[in-house]
XYZ file of C-alpha atoms in Angstrom:
570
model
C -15.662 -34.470 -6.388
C -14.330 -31.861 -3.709
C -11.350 -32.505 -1.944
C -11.106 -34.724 0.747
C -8.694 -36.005 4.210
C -8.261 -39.800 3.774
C -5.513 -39.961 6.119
C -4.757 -38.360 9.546
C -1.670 -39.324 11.543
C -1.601 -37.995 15.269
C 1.123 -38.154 17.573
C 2.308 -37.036 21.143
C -0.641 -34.610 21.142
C -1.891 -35.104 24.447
C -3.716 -38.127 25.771
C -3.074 -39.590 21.709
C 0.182 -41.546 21.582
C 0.100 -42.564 17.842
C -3.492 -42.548 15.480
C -3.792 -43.361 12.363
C -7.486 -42.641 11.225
C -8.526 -43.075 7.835
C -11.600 -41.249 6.828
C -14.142 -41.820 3.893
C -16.735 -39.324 1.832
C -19.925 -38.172 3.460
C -20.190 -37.767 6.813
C -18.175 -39.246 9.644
C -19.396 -38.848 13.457
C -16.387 -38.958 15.981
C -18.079 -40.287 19.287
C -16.944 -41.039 22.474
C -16.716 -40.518 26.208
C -16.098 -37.330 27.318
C -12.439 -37.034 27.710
C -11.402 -39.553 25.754
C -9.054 -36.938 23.357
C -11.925 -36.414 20.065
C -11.591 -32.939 20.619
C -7.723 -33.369 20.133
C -9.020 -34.904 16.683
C -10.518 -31.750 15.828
C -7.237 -29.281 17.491
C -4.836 -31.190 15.264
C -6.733 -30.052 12.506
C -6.544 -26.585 13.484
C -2.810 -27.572 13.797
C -2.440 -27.710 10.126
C -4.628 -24.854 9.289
C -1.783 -22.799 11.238
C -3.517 -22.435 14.601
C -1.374 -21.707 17.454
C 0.896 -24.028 18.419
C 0.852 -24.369 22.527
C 3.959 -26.531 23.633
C 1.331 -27.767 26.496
C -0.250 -30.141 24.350
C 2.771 -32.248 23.484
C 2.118 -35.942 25.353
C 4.466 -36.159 28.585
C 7.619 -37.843 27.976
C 7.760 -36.843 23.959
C 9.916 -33.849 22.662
C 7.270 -32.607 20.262
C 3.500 -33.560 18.636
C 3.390 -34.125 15.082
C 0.163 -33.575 12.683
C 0.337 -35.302 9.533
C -2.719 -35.014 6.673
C -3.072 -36.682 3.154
C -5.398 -34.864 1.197
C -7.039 -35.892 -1.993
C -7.512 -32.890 -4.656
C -9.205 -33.154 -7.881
C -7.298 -31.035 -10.443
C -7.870 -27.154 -10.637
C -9.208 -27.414 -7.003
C -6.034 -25.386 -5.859
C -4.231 -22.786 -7.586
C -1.155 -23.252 -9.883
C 1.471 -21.669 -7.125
C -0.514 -23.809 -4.248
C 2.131 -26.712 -4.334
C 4.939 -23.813 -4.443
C 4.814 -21.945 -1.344
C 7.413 -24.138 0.613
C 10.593 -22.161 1.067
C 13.033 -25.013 1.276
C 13.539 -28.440 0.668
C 12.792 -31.031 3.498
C 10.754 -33.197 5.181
C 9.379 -34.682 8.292
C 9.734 -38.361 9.280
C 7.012 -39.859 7.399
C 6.269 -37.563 4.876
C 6.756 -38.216 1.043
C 5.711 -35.856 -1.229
C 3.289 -37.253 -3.780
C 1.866 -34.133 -5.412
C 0.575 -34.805 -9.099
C 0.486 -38.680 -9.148
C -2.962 -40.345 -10.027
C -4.944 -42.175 -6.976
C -6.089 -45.382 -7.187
C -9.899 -45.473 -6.916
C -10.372 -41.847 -5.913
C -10.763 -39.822 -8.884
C -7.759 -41.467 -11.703
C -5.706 -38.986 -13.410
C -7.672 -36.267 -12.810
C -6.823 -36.488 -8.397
C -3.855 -35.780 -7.093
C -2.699 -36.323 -3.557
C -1.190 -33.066 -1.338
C 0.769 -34.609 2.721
C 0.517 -31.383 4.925
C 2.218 -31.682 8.071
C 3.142 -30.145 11.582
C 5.135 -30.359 14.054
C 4.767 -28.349 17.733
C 8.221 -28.833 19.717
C 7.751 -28.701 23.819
C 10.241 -25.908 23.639
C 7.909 -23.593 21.837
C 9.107 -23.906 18.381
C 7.070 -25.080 15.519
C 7.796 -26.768 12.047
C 5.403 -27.184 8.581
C 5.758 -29.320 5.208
C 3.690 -29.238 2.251
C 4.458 -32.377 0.494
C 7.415 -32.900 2.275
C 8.923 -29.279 1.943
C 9.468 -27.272 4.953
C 7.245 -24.161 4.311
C 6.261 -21.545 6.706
C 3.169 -21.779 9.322
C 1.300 -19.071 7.389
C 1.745 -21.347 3.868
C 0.787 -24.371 5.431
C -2.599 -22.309 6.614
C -3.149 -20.793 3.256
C -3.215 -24.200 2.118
C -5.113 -25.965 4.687
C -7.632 -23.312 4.727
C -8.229 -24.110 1.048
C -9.569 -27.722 2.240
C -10.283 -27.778 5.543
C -13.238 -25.559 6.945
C -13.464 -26.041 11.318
C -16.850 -25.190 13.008
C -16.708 -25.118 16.827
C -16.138 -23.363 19.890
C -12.631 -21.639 19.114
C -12.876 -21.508 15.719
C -13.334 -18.610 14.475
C -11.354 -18.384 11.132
C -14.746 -19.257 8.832
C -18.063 -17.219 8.037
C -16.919 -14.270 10.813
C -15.089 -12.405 8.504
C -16.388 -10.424 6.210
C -14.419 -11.139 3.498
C -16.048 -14.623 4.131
C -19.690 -13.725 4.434
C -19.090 -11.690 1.642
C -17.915 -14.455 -0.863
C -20.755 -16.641 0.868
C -23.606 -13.892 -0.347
C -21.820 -14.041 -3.284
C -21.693 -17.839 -4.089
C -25.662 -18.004 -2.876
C -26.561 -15.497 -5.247
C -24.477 -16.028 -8.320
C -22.858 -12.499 -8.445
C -20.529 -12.625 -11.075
C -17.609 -10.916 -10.254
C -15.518 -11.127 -13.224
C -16.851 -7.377 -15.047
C -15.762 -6.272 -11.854
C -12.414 -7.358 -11.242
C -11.412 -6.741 -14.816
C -12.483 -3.436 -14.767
C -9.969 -2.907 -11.481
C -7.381 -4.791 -12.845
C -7.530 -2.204 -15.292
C -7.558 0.650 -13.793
C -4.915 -0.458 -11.097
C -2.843 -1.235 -14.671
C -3.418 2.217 -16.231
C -2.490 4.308 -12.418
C 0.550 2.674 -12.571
C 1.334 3.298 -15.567
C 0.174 7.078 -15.326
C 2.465 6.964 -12.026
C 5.319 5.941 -13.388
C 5.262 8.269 -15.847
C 7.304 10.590 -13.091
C 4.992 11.975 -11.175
C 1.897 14.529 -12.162
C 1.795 17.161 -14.769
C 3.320 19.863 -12.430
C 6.193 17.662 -11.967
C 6.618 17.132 -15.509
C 6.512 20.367 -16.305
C 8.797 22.079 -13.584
C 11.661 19.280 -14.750
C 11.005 20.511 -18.868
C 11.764 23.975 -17.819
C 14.852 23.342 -15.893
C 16.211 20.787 -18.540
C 15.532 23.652 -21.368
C 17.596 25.965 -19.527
C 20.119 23.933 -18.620
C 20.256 22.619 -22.661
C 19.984 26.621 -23.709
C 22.758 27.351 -21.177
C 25.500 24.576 -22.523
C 24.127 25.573 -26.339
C 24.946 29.172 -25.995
C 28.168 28.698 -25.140
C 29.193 27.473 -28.439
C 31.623 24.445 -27.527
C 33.356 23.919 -30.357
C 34.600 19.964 -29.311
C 36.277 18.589 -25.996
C 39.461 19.621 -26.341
C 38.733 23.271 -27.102
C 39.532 24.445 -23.190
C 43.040 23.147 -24.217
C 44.237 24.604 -27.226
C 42.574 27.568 -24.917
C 44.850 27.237 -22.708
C 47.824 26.902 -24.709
C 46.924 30.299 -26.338
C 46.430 31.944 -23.179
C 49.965 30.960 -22.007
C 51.531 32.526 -25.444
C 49.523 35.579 -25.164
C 49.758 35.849 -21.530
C 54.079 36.502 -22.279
C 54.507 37.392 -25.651
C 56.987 39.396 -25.448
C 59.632 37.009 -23.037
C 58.613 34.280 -25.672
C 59.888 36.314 -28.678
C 63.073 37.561 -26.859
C 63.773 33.278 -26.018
C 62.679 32.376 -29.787
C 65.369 35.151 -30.702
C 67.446 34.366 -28.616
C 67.747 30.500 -29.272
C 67.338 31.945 -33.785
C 70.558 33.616 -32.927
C 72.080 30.525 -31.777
C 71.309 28.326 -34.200
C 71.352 30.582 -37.682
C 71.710 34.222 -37.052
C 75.014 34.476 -34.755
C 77.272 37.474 -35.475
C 79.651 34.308 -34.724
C 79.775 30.810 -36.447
C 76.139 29.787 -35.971
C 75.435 26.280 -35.496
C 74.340 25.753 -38.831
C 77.558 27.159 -40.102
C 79.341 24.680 -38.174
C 77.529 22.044 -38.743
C 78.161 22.636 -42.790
C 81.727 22.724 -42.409
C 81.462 18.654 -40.616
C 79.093 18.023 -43.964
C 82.318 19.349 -46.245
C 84.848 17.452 -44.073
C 82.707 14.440 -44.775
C 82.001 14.157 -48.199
C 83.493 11.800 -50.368
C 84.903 9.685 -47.876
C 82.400 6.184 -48.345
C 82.773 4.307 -45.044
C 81.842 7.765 -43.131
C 78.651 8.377 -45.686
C 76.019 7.201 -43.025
C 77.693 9.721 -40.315
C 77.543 11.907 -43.451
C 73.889 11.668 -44.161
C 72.826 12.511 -40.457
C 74.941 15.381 -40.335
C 72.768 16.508 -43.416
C 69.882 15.203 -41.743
C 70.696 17.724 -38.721
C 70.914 20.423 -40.576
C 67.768 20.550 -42.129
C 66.064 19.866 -38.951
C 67.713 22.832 -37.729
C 66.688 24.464 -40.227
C 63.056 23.675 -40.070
C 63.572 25.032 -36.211
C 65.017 28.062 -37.138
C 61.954 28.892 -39.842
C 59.436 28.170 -36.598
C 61.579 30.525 -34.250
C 61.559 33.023 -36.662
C 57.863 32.998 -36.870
C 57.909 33.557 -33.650
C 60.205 36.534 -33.228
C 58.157 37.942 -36.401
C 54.353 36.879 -35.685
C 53.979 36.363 -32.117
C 52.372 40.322 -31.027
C 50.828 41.494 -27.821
C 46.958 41.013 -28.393
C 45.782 42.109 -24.898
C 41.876 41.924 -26.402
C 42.077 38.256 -27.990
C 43.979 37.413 -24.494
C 41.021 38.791 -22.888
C 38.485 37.120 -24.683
C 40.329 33.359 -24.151
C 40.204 34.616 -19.903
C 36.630 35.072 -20.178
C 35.784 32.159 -22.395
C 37.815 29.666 -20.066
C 36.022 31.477 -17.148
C 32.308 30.360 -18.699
C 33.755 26.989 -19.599
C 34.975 26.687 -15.881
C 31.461 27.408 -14.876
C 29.536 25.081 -17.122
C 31.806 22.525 -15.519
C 30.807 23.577 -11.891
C 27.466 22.536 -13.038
C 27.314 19.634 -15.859
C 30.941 18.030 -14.976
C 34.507 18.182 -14.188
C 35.196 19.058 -17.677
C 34.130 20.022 -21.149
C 33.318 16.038 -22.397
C 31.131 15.524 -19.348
C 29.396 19.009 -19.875
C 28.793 18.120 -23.665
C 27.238 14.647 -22.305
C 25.247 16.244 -19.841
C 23.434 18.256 -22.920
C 23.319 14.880 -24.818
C 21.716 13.205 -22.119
C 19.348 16.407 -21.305
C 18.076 16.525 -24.655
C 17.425 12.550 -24.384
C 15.168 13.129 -21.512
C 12.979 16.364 -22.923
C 12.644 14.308 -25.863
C 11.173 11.283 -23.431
C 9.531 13.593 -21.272
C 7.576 15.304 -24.844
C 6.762 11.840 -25.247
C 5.182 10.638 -21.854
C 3.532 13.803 -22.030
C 1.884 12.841 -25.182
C 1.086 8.705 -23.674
C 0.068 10.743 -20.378
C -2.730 12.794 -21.793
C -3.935 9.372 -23.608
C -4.017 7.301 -20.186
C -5.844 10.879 -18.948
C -8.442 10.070 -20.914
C -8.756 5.926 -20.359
C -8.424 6.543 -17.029
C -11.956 7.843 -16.734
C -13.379 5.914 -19.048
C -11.638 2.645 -16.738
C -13.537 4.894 -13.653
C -16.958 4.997 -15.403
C -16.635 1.338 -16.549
C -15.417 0.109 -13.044
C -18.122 2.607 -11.626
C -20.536 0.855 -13.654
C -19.823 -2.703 -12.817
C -19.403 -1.616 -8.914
C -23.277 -0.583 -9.257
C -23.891 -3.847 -10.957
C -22.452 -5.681 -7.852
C -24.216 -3.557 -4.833
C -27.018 -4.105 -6.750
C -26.743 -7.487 -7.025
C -25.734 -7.986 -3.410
C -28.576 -6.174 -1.905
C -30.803 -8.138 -4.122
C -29.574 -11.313 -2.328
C -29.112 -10.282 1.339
C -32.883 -10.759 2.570
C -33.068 -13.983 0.402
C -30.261 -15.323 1.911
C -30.922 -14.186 5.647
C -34.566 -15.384 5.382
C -33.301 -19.424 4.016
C -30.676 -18.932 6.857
C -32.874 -18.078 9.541
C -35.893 -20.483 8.826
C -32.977 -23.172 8.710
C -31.445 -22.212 11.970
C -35.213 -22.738 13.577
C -34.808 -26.011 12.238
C -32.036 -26.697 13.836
C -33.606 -26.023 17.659
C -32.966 -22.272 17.386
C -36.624 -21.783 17.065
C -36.206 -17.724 17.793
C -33.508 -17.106 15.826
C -33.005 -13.989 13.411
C -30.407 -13.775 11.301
C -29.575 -10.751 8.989
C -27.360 -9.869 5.907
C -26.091 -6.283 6.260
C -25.126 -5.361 2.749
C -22.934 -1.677 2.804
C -20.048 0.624 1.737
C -19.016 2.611 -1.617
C -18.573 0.824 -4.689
C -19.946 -2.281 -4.958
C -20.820 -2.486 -1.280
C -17.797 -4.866 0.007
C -18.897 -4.682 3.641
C -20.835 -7.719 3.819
C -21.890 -8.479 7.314
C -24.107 -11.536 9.152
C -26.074 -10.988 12.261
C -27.327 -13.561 14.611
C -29.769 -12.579 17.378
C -30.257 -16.618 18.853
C -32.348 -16.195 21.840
C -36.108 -14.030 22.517
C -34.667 -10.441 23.665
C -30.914 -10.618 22.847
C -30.025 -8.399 20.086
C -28.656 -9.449 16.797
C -25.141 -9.137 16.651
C -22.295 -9.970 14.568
C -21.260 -13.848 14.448
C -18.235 -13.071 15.254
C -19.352 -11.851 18.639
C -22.003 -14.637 19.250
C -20.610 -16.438 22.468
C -22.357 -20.196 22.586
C -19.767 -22.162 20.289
C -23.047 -24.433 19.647
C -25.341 -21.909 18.669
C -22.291 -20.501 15.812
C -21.462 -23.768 15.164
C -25.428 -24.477 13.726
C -25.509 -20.876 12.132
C -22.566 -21.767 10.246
C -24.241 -25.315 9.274
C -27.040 -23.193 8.553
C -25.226 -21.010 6.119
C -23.883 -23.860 4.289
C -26.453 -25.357 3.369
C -27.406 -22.168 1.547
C -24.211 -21.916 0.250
C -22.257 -24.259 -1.751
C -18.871 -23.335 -1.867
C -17.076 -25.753 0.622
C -13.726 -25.696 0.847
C -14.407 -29.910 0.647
C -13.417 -31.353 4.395
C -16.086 -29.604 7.123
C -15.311 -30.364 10.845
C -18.054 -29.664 13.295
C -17.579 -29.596 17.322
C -20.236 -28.600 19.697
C -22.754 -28.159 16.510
C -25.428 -30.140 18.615
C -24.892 -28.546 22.100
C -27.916 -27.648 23.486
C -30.595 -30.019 21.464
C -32.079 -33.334 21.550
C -34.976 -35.065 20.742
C -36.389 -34.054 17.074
C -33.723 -31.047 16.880
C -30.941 -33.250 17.029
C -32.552 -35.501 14.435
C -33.110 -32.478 12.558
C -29.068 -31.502 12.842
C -28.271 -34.820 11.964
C -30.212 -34.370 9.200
C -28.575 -30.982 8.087
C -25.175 -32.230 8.565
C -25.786 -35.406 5.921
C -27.277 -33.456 3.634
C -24.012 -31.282 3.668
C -22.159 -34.543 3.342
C -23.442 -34.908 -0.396
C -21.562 -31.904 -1.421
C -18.418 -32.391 1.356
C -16.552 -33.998 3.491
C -17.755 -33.708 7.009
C -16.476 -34.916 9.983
C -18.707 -34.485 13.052
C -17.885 -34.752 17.213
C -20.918 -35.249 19.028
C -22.660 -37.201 21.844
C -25.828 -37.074 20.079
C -27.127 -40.626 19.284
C -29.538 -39.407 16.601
C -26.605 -37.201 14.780
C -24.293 -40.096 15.371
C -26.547 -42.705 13.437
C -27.333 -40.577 10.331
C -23.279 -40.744 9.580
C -21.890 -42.738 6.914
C -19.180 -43.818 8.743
C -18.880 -43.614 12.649
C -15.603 -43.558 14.623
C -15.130 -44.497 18.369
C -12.419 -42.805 20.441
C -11.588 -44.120 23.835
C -9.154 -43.773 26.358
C -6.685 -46.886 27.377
C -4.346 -47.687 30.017
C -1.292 -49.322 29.279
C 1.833 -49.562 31.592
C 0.664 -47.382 33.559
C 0.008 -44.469 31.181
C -3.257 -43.411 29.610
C -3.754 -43.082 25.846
C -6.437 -42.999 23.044
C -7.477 -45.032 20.415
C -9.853 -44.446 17.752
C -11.908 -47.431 16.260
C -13.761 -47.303 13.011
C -17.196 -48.930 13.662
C -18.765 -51.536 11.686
C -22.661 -51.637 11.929
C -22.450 -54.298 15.103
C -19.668 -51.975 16.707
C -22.305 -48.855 15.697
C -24.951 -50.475 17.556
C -23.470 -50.632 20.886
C -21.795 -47.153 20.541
C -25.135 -45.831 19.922
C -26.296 -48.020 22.583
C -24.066 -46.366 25.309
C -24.716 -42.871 24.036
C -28.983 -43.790 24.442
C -28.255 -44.686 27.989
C -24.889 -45.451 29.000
C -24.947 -48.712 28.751
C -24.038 -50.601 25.635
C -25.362 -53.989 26.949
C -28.643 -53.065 27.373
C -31.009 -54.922 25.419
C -34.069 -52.353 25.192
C -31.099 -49.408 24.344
C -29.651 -51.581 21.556
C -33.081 -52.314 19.855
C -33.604 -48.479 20.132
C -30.300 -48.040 18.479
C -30.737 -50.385 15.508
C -33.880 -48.646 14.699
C -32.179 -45.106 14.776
C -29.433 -47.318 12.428
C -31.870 -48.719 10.091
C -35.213 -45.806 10.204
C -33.193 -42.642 9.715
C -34.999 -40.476 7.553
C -33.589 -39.105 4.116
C -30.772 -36.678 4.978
C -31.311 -32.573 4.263
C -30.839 -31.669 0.575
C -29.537 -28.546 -0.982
């Protein structure tokens, strides 16, 4: 079971003050007088397919026109994400979202319900919902356009572009398409891949030079650790004033051991002496002892360096020259010799990842042309297949349209393009002389409106609710039988609603709906009327010949009613 509208809401949208129209399966005709707002039937529609919204259509008096549609959708017929693309939670007044509960009587568990809705405020702005959620216009049309299919004089959104005419040749001929997308899904997978690799081979290769220098650079210097620059340092100080050091280390020797006078040593021996013995002064004792050998220790390093420390004016030169390379590795790698030794660390890390993707990238080298042959392949497979198809499909198309009172139509399926041939175009010359053109430049609404009947009846991939406006301009007599014909045959495989003033389309519906216009307190408003078979009869009756009392027009009626012939089949 496709999907299917059972419920349209329309308010403040022109002449129509408030509809409620429920809608059954097969096909549905939407008569009328001229005038009397069907049209606005078929516009409110477009509403929630994401059409523009023009604040001239909201009713006089109201502050906006609100489209509301409750769709019926057998599992699988949408996508996983389709029930995800609101942005924010929401709703409009009205509008409860009833996504994934069974349906009485339409389809049990396996049907689930989906309430689009929209909303065109006279200021200009305009609102969407999708079960409730406010969503944006263009998810509300991605949606729509999944159920919904409009054929008519301004709608041009089906079968005239050629991504459309392309999946149509594809559906009629049973191209399968899954080789083919695999095969680019995989090589779209393996390009990235090879891309993100960091960049081409040059690339790779310009980078492993400079990060081998820069390694070779930081390893010849010979860094012992970190903190070598400071001991460095320290050394370079000594040597830098060796001599003023010893004469201050001889200086302060002489002071504390090595005075011509009482040195401090000596004096502090004599407190030790003056101490001894006496127990309450013991602890003052044992520091002064304490003291003294610390002074000693001092005077052993002082005298190491009055006796060791020598002018080395070579090993001073070597530290000036070492610190000088260290100061330029840091100019480079870091501010000092820890970041420089990370830099290496990390430089090494990245040749080593660099050998490595250039390992993986001569691999994906190689399954990158094999994924080009094998997407090659199935690409050939495709145009193939498509330019098998084209001439069958214009040929069923065009003997169809002259069917359908377009008795000199041709009708073409331009198959073209590299690869499998994507640019799928369809060509309608209508009329004796007129040249065959692209359907998206035909100008007679009626005469696009058939082709596209025509097409989908050789075609079976219905997005589940067709609308048709204008598809029977132009005809009468055994044409528009033979239209009415067409259309119920497309209602065993859809949904399809129908505006026409054609008795003979009119009475080969399932289901028939009046709309008419009404004055009430002074303002003017439509109603819409589902027809039982007496109400059918003089409907029909008025469309014969204007006037539904007439006897002879009604008999004529019930026998269009009761003698219709069996409806087109697929």
């Amino acid at each position: 079971m496709p999907p299917s509208l059972v419920e349209l809401r329309v308010r403040n949208l022109g002449v129509i003050d408030d509809v409620t129209v429920s809608l059954g399966p097969g096909m549905t005709a939407l008569t009328g007088e001229t005038g009397a707002g069907k049209t606005l039937l078929v516009e409110a529609l477009g509403l929630l397919l994401g059409g523009r919204a023009d604040p001239s259509v909201v009713r006089s008096g109201a502050g906006e026109a609100v489209v509301e549609g409750r769709f019926v959708v057998p599992a699988g017929s949408l996508p996983p994400d389709g029930a995800d693309v609101g942005v924010s939670t929401g709703g409009a007044d009205g509008v409860d979202s009833v996504e994934g509960e069974a349906v009485d009587g339409v389809g049990g568990e396996a049907d689930t319900e989906v309430v689009l809705a929209r909303s065109v405020m006279r200021g200009g702005r305009s609102k969407a919902w999708i079960d409730g959620r406010m969503a944006t216009i263009g998810a509300l049309g991605e949606i729509a356009g999944r159920l919904i299919e409009l054929h008519g004089q301004h709608q041009h959104r089906s079968l005239t572009h050629s991504e459309a005419q392309r999946g149509a040749l594809d559906v009629f001929g049973r191209i399968d398409l899954s080789a083919l997308d695999k095969a680019r899904r995989q090589l779209r997978r393996l390009t990235r891949e090879s891309e993100g690799l960091g960049g081409d081979a040059r690339q790779r290769a310009r980078e492993v030079d400079l990060l081998r220098y820069e390694i070779e650079e930081i390893t010849a210097a010979g860094i012992e650790d970190a903190d070598e620059d400071d001991r460095l340092e320290v050394e370079e100080d000594r040597l830098a004033a060796a001599a003023a050091h010893r004469q201050a280390a001889a200086a302060a020797l002489s002071e504390v051991s090595e005075s011509d006078e009482t040195s401090a040593l000596d004096r502090l021996a004599a407190a030790s002496r003056a101490l001894a013995g006496r127990v309450p002064l013991a602890s003052i004792e044992a520091r002064t002892r304490s003291i003294m050998a610390e002074l000693s220790d001092l005077a052993g390093e002082l005298r190491t360096v009055v006796e060791t420390w020598d002018d080395d004016p070579e090993r001073l030169e070597a530290i000036r020259n070492r610190r000088q390379m260290f100061h330029q590795l840091e100019r480079k790698y870091g501010s000092n010799l820890a970041e420089v030794l990370a830099f290496e660390s990390n430089a090494r890390a990245r040749l080593a990842d660099i050998e490595l993707e250039e390992q993986r990238a001569s691999v994906l080298d190689g399954e990158i042309r094999s994924a080009r042959e094998i997407l090659e392949d199935a690409e050939a497979q495709v145009a193939g297949a498509r330019t098998d198809s084209a001439p069958r499909l214009a040929a069923q198309i065009e003997a169809t349209l002259r069917g359908l009172a377009m008795p000199s139509a041709r009708f073409s399926v331009t198959v073209d393009g590299p690869g499998p041939a994507d640019q799928v175009a369809f060509s309608l010359g209508a009329n004796p002389g007129e040249p065959v053109q692209p359907l998206a430049k035909v100008a007679s609404g009626g005469e696009l409106a058939r082709t596209r009947l025509a097409v989908r009846l050789a075609v079976t991939d219905s997005p589940g609710v067709m609308v048709f406006d204008e598809v029977d301009a132009g005809v009468g007599g055994a044409a528009a039988t033979a239209v009415g014909a067409a259309l119920a045959g497309l209602g065993h495989h859809a949904q399809v609603l129908v505006v026409t003033h054609l008795a003979q389309v009119a009475a080969l519906a399932d289901h028939q709906l009046e709309v008419r216009k009404v004055e009430q307190d002074g303002r003017t408003r439509s109603e819409v009327s589902a027809l039982d078979v007496e109400g059918r009869v003089v409907e029909i009756s008025r469309m014969l010949s204007g006037r539904p009392d007439s006897a002879s027009a009604r008999r004529h009626a019930r026998e269009l009613l009761d003698g219709v012939p069996e409806p087109v089949k697929r």
